[in-house]
XYZ file of C-alpha atoms in Angstrom:
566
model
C -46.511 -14.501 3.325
C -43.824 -14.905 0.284
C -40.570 -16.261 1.617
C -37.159 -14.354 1.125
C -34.773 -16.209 -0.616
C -31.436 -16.454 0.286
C -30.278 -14.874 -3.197
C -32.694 -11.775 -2.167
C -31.104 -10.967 1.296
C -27.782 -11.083 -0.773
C -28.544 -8.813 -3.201
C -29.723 -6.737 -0.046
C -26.153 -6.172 0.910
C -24.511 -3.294 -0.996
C -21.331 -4.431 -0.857
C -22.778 -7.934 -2.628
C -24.230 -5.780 -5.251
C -21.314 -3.023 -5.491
C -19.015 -6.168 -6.500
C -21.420 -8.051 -8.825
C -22.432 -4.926 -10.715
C -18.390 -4.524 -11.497
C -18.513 -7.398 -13.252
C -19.861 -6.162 -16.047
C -16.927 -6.074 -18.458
C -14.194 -4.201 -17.476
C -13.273 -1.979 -20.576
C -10.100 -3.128 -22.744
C -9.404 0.357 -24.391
C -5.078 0.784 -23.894
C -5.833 4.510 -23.545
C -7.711 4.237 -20.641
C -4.433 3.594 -18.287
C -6.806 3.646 -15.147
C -8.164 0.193 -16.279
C -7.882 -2.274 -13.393
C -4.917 -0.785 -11.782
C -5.369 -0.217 -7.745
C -4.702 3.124 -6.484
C -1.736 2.925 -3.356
C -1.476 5.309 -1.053
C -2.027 6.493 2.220
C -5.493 5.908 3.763
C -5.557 9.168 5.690
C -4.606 10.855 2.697
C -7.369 9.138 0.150
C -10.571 8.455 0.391
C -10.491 5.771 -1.789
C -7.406 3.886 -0.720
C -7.101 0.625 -2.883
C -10.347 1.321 -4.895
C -10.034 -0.523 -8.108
C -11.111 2.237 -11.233
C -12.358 0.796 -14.412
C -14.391 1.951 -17.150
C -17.280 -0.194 -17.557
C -17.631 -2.017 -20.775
C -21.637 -2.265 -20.621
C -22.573 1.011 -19.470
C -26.382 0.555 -21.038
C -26.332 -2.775 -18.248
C -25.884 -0.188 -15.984
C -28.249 2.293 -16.694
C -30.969 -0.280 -17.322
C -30.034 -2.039 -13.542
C -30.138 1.896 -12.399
C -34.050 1.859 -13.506
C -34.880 -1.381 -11.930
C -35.143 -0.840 -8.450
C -34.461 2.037 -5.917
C -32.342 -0.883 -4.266
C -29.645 -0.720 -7.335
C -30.249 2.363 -8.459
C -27.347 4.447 -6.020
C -24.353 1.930 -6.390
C -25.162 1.667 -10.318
C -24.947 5.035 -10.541
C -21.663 5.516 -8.636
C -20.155 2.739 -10.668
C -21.404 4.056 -13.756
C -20.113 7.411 -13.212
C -16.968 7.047 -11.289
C -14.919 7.011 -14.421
C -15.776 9.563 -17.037
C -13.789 10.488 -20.466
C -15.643 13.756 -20.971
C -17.955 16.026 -18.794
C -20.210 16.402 -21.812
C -22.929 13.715 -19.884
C -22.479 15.917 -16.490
C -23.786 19.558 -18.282
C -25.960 17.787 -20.166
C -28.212 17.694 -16.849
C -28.429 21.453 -17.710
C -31.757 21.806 -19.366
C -29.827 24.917 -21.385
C -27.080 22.784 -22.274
C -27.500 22.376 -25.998
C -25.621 22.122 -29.257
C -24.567 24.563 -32.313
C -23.844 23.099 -35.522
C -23.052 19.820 -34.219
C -20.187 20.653 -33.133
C -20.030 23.284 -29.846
C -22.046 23.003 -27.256
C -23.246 26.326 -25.118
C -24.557 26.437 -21.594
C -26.473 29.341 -19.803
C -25.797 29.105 -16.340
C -26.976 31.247 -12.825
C -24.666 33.526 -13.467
C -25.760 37.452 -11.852
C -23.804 40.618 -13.274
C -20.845 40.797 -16.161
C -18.717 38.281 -17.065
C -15.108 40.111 -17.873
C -14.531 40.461 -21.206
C -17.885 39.810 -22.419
C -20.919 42.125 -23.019
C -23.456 39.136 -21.683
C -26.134 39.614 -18.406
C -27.898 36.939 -16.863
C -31.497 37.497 -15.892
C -32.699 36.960 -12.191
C -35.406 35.336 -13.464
C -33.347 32.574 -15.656
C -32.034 31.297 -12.301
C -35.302 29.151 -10.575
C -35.343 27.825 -14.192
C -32.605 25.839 -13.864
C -31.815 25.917 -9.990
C -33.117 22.166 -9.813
C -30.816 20.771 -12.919
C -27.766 22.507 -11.544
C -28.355 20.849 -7.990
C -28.539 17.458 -10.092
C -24.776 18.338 -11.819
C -23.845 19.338 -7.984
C -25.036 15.773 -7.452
C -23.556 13.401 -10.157
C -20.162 15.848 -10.164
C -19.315 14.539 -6.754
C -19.951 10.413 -8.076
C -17.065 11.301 -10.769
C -13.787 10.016 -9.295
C -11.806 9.458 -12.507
C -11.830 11.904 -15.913
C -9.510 10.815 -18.768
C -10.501 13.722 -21.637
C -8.512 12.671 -25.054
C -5.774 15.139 -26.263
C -7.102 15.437 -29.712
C -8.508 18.757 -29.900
C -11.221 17.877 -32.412
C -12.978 15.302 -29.253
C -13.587 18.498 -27.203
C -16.297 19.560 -28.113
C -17.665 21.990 -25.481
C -16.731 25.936 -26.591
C -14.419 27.679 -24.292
C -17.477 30.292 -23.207
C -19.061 27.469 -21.023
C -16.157 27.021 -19.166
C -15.746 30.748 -18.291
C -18.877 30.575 -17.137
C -18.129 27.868 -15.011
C -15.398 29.448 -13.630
C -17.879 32.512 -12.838
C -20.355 30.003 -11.390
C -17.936 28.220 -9.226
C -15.835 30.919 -7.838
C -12.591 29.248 -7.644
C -14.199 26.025 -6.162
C -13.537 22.597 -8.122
C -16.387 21.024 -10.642
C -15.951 17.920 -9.635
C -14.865 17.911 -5.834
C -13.934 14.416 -5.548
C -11.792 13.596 -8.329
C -9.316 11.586 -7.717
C -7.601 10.639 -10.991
C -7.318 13.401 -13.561
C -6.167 12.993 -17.571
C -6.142 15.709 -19.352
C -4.285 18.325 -21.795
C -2.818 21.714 -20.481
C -5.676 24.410 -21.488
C -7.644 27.049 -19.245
C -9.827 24.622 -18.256
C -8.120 22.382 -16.781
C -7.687 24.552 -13.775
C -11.625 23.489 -12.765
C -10.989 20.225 -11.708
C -8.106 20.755 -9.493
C -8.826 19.506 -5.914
C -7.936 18.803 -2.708
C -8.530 14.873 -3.301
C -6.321 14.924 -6.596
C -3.493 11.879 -6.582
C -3.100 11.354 -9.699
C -2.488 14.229 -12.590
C -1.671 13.257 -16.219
C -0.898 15.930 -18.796
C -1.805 14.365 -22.146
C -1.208 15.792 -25.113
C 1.704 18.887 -25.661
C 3.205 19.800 -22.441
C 5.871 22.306 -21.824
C 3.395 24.987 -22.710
C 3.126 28.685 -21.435
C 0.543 26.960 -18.951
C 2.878 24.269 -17.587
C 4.219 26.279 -14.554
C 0.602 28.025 -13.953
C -1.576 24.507 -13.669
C 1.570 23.074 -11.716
C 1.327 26.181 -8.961
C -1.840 25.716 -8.854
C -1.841 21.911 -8.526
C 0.868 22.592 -5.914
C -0.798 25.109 -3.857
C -4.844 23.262 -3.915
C -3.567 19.251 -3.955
C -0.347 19.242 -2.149
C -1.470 15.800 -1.396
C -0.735 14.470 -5.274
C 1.288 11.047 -5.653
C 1.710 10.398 -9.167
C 1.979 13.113 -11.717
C 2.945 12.270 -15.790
C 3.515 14.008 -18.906
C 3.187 12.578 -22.275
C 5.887 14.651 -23.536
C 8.750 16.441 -21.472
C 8.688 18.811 -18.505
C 10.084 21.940 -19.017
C 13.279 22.447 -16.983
C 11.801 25.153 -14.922
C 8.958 23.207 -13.825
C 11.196 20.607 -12.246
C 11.609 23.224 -9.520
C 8.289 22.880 -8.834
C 7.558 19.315 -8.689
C 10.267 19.180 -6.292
C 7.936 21.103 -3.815
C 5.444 18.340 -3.892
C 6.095 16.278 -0.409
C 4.346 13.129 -1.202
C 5.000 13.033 -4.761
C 6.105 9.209 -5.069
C 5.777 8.591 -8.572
C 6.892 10.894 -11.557
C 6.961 10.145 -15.384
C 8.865 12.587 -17.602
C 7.508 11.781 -21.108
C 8.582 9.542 -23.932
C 10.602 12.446 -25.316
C 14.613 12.672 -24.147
C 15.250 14.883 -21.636
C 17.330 18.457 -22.549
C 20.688 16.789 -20.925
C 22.614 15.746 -17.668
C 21.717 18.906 -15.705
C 18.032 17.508 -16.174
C 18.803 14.303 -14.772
C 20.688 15.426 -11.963
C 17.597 17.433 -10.979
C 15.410 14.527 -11.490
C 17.777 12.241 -9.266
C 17.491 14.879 -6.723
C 13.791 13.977 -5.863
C 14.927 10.572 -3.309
C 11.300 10.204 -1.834
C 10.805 8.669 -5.414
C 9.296 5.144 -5.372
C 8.714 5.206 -9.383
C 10.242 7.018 -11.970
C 9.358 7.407 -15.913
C 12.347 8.927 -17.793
C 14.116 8.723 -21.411
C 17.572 9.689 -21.608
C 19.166 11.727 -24.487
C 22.728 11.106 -25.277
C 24.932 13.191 -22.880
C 29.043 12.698 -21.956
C 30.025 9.622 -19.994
C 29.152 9.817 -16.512
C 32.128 9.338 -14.347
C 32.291 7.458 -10.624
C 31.470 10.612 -8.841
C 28.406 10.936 -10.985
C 26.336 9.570 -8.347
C 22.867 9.272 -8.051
C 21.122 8.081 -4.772
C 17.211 7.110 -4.947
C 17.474 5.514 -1.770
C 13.296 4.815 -2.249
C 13.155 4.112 -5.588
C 11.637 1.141 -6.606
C 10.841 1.116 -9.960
C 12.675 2.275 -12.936
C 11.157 2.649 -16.424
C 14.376 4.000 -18.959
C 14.672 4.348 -22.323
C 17.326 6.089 -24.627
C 20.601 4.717 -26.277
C 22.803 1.700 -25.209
C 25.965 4.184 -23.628
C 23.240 6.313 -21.907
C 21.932 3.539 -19.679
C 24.225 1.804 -18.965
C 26.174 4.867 -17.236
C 22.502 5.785 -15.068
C 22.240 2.168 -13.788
C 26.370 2.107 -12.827
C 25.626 5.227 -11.108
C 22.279 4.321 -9.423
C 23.375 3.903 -5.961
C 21.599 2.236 -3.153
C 17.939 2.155 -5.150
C 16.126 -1.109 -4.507
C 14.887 -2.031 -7.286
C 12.235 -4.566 -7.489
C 10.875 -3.667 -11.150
C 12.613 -2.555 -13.835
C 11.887 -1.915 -17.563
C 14.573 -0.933 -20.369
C 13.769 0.315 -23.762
C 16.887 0.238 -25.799
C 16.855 2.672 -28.729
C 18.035 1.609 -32.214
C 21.858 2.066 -33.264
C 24.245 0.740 -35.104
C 26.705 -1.962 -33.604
C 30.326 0.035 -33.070
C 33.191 -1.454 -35.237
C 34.396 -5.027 -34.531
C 31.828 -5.774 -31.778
C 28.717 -8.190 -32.355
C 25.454 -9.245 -30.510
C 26.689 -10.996 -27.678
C 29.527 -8.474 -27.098
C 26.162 -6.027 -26.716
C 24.217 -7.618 -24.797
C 26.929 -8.691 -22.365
C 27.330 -5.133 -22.036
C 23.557 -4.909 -21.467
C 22.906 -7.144 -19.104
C 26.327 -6.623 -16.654
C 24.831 -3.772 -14.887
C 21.503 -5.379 -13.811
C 22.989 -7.985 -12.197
C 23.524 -5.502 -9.307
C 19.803 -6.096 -8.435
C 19.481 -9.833 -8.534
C 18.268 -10.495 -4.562
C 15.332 -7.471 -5.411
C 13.880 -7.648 -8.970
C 10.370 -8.657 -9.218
C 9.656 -7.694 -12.408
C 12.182 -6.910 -15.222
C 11.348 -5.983 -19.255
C 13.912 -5.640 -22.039
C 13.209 -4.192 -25.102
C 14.836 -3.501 -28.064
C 13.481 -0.623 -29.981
C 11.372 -1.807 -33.461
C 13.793 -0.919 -36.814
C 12.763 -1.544 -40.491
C 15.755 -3.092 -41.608
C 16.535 -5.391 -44.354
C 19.477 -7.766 -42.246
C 19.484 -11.586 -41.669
C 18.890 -13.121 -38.349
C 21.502 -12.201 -36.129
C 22.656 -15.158 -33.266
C 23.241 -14.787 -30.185
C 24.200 -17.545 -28.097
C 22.159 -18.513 -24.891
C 25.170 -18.607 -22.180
C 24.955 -14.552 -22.775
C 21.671 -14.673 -20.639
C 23.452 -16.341 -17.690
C 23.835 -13.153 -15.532
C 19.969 -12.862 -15.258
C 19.557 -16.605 -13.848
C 20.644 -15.359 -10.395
C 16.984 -13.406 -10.017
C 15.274 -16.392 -7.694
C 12.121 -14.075 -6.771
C 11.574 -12.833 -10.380
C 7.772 -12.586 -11.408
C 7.468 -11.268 -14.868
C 9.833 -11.016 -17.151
C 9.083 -9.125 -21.060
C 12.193 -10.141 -23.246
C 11.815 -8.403 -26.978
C 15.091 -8.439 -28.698
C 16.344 -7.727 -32.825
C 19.097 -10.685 -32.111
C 17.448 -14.334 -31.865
C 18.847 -16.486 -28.204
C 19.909 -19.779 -29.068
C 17.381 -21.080 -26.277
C 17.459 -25.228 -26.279
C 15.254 -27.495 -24.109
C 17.888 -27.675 -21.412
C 18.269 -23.832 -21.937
C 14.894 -23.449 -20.413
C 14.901 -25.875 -18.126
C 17.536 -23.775 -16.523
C 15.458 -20.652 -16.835
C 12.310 -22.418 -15.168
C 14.598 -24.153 -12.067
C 16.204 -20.420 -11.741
C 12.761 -18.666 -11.455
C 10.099 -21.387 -9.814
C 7.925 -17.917 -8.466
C 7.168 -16.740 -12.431
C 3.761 -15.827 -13.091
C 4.145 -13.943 -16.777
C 6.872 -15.065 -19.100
C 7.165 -13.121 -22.235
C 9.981 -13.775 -24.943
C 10.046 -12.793 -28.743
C 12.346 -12.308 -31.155
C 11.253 -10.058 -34.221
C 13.238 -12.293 -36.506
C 12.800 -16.320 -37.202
C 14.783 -17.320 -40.167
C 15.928 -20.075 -38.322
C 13.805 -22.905 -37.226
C 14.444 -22.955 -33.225
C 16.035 -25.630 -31.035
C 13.168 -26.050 -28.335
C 10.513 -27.867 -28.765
C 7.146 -29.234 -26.655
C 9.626 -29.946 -23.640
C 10.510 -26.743 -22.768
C 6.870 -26.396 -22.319
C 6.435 -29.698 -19.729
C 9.385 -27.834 -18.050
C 8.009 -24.097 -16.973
C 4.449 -26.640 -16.266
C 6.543 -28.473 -13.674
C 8.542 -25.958 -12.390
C 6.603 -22.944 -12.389
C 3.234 -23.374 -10.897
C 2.461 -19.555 -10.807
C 2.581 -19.083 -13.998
C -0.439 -17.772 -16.313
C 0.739 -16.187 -18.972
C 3.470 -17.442 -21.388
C 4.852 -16.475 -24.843
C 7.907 -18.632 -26.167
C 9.947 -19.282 -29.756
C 9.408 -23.174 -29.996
C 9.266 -25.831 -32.917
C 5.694 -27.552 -32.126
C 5.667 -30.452 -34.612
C 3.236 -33.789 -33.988
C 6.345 -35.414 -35.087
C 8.255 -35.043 -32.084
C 4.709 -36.241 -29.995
C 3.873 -39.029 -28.331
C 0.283 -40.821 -29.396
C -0.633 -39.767 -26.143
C 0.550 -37.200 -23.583
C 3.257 -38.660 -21.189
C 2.616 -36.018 -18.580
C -0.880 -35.010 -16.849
C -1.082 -32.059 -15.143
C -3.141 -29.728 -14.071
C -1.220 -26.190 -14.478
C -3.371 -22.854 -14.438
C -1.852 -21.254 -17.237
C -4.137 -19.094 -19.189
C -2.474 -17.405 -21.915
C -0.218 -19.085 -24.417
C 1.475 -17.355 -27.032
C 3.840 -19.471 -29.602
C 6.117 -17.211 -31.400
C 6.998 -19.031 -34.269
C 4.217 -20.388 -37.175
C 2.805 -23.738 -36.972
C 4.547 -25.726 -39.283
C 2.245 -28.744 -38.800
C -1.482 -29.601 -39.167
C -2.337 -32.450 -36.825
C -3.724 -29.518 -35.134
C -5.860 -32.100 -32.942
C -2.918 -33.804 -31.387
C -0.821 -30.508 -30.799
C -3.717 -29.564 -28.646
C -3.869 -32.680 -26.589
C -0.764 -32.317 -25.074
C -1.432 -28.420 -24.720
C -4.610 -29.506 -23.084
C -2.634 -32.314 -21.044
C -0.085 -30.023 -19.365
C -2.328 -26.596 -19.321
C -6.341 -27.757 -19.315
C -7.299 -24.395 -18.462
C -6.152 -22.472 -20.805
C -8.005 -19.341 -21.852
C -6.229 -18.244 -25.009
C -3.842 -19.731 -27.725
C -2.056 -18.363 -30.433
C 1.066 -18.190 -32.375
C 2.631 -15.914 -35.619
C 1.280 -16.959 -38.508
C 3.116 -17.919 -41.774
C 4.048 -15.176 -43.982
C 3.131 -16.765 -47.680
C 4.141 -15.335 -50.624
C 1.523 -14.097 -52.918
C 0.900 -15.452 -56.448
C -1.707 -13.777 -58.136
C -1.963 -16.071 -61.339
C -2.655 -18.858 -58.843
C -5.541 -18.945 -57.036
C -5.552 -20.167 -53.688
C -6.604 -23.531 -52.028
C -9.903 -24.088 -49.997
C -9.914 -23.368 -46.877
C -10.123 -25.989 -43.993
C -12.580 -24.414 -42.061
C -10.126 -22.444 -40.201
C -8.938 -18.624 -40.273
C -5.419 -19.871 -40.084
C -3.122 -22.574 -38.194
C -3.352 -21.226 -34.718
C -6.791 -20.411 -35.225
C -7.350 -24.700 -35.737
C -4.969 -25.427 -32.936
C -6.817 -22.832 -30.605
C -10.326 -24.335 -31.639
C -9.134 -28.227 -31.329
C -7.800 -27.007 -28.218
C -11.131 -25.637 -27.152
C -13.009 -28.709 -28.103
C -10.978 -30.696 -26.237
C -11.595 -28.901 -23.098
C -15.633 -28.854 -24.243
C -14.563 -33.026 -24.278
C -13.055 -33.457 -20.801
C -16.070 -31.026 -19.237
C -18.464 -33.191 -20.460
C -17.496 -36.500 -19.608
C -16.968 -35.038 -16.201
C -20.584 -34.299 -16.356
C -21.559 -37.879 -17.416
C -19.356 -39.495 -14.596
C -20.101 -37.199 -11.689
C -16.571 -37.836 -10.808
C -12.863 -36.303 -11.424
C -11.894 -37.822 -15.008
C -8.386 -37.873 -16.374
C -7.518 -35.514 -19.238
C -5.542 -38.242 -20.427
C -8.537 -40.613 -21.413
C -10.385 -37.756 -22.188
C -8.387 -36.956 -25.046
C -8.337 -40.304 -26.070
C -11.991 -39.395 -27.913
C -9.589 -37.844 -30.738
């Protein structure tokens, strides 16, 4: 009798195999917004409460472990086609499914008597032919939980005659009855896949189409139960009536194009159940006091549009607690006799109101092409944002360059120990900055949470010890150096990166921008694509060093004498 392993009876347990075949590679497209976000909501009101959608990166892994065994055949299947960006692969289990010039795709279906509009009959005797593949799209269409289809009209490929006969074959039921997460433009087909398990509806592409109100009624009156619905571009006004119907709506994203004026907003403000909101602002008259708006749920705020805009919506945000909020600050020119600090003292007065909530805050100032110097501003200007203790993550993108010294950020990492993502550039670096490799030993010592970190710092082996004074063992994984490496003892830079942060994933910085001569030809190169490139790989080595002398010794071994080998 052959024993069973341990590692079989594992691989028995579906859950055991559900989690290891999600391992393979989680997909890093940006337009796939479903990647490893978890669904909220309430459990009696989704199926798949907290289910974690991704798009696999291997799908071919998956379809080979599908073949294997019947044992991992079902859950590589569901994994494989619980996210879908077209429903091309679902027809194509129609044996009549074929294409037409390479381009459209046609489908005869079980389809008995006219089809309105069109001269076509389907034979009685077509249907046994193709009975068995349509019970196998029955099948696979109730795996598919997520469909993102691109807005780019050229992608779709399937001609709009195989959806009518859908719609004949279905008789107002849904193609894919379990969908839970649905991206895709406003067109006549989009009114298959609405279903009672909807949550989340995204309308890529144009919106504010003749079909906006239809798909939204219908949406309304067949998935009452939807929590987060977006539009790339702007709703139309009308349709705001509508959304206001839904009960649990709970998160709502306008577009990235300015709404059509205060009367808009107003209506927006008017949904309070709101726990998320999505909205850029057009330039409208100065709110007064009695312009109030009460979000009593709302908990985070993503706002864009001009400098007087928000600042009068967060004055007149009442009683919303924040805990994450995001500010995109369009471009314009600084008014008459004012200067950088004067704006972003301005900027930053009315967030103060939410320092015992934030969680998460972003500041961005929108990209320009513009020819000016570095502007200055100095670092005491950031002071009102030191008072957010249980800050998180914090995205800090700004045309004017912060003054930040050593002690400067020493005060930022006492004022928020709980960071875990710490993200600050300045587009500009005409000046060489004022912090250096200690700001780094401080956010190591101070901030143990923290993983991922981008910073404007002068890293120079000149202002290095020989050997790293500090050994620690922080779990930072990303670091991002926003200024170019203006040194190349590459080996010892990474020593004392690998001292303070010796797991660290990823390292990088902005390169130098050379001037090109083409008379002279350039020098050899060093055996490296560019200066972070040879601090990333020394750094990498290093790491390659301390693992292996742990090997040798069997025992923990200090990075310090580890490094030493260099």
């Amino acid at each position: 009798m052959v024993p069973v392993l341990a590692s079989h009876r594992a691989l028995a347990v579906p859950e055991i195999l559900h989690y290891i075949f999600l391992e393979f590679g989680p997909s890093e497209d940006p337009g796939l917004h479903f990647t490893a976000v978890t669904l909220s909501g309430s459990s009696a009101a989704c199926q798949w409460d907290g289910e974690v959608y991704f798009n696999p990166g291997n799908r071919d892994a998956l379809a080979k472990l599908a073949r294997c065994c019947k044992a991992f055949a079902d859950i590589a299947l569901e994994i494989l086609w619980k996210v879908q960006t077209s429903i091309v692969p679902l027809l194509s289990l129609v044996t009549s499914f074929k294409k037409r010039d390479g381009s459209y795709v046609r489908i005869k279906l079980t389809i008995s008597g006219p089809i309105a509009n069109q001269s076509i009959h389907v034979h009685q005797t077509f249907v046994s032919k193709i009975a068995g593949s349509w019970k196998r799209v029955e099948l696979y269409a109730r795996r598919i939980r997520c469909l993102v289809v691109s807005a780019d009209a050229g992608a779709r490929k399937i001609d709009d005659f195989v959806f009518v006969q859908l719609a004949q074959l279905l008789k107002e039921k849904p193609l894919l009855p379990l969908l839970h997460t649905l991206t895709y433009p406003i067109s006549a087909e989009i009114f298959l896949f609405v279903t009672d398990h909807l949550r989340r509806v995204t309308i890529n592409g144009r919106s504010g189409q003749r079909g906006e109100a239809a798909f939204l009624h219908a949406l309304l009156e067949k998935a009452p139960g939807v929590q987060h619905i977006a539009s790339w571009t702007t709703f139309l006004p009308s349709s705001l009536a509508i959304l206001a119907k839904f009960n649990h709506l709970t998160h709502l994203n306008t577009g990235d194009q300015a709404i059509t004026g205060l009367p808009y907003l107003k209506a927006v403000a008017g949904f309070r159940h709101l726990l998320e909101l999505h909205i850029c602002l057009p330039r409208f008259p100065k709110l007064t006091p009695a312009d109030r708006i009460l979000m009593p749920a709302l908990q985070t705020l993503v706002i864009s549009g001009d400098d007087q805009s928000i600042q009068d919506t967060l004055q007149c945000l009442c009683n919303a607690p924040l805990v994450s909020l995001a500010i995109t600050y369009h471009w314009s020119k600084l008014p008459k006799g004012s200067s950088w600090d004067d704006l972003w003292q301005h900027r930053l007065k009315p967030i103060s109101k939410w320092v015992a909530s934030l969680q998460s805050l972003e500041l961005v100032d929108q990209e320009r092409d513009s020819g000016d110097d570095e502007a200055l501003v100095h670092s005491s200007n950031f002071d009102p944002l030191l008072g957010i203790a249980q800050l998180k993550y914090f995205k800090f993108t700004s045309e004017a360059t912060f003054e930040f010294t050593d002690s400067y950020f020493l005060k930022i990492a006492e004022s928020w120990p709980k960071l875990q993502t710490l993200l600050i550039n300045f587009r500009k670096y005409e000046h060489e900055p004022r912090a250096t490799y200690k700001s780094l030993e401080a956010f190591a010592n101070l901030c143990p949470d923290l993983r991922h970190l981008s910073l404007r710092i002068y890293l120079n082996s000149g202002n290095l010890h020989t050997s790293p004074r500090m050994i620690l063992k922080h779990g930072l994984q990303r670091l991002y150096i926003t200024t170019p490496m203006s040194d190349s003892n590459y080996f010892l830079i990474a020593r004392h990166l690998v001292a303070l942060f010796p797991y660290l994933q990823e390292v990088d910085g902005a390169e130098r921008e050379e001037e090109e001569d083409e008379d002279e030809e350039e020098p050899p190169a060093s055996g490296f694509l560019g200066d972070w490139d040879a601090v990333a790989a020394a750094v990498r080595l290093c790491q390659v060093t301390i693992e292996d002398h742990r090997m040798r010794s069997r025992a923990p071994v200090i990075a310090h004498s580890a490094c030493e080998v260099f």
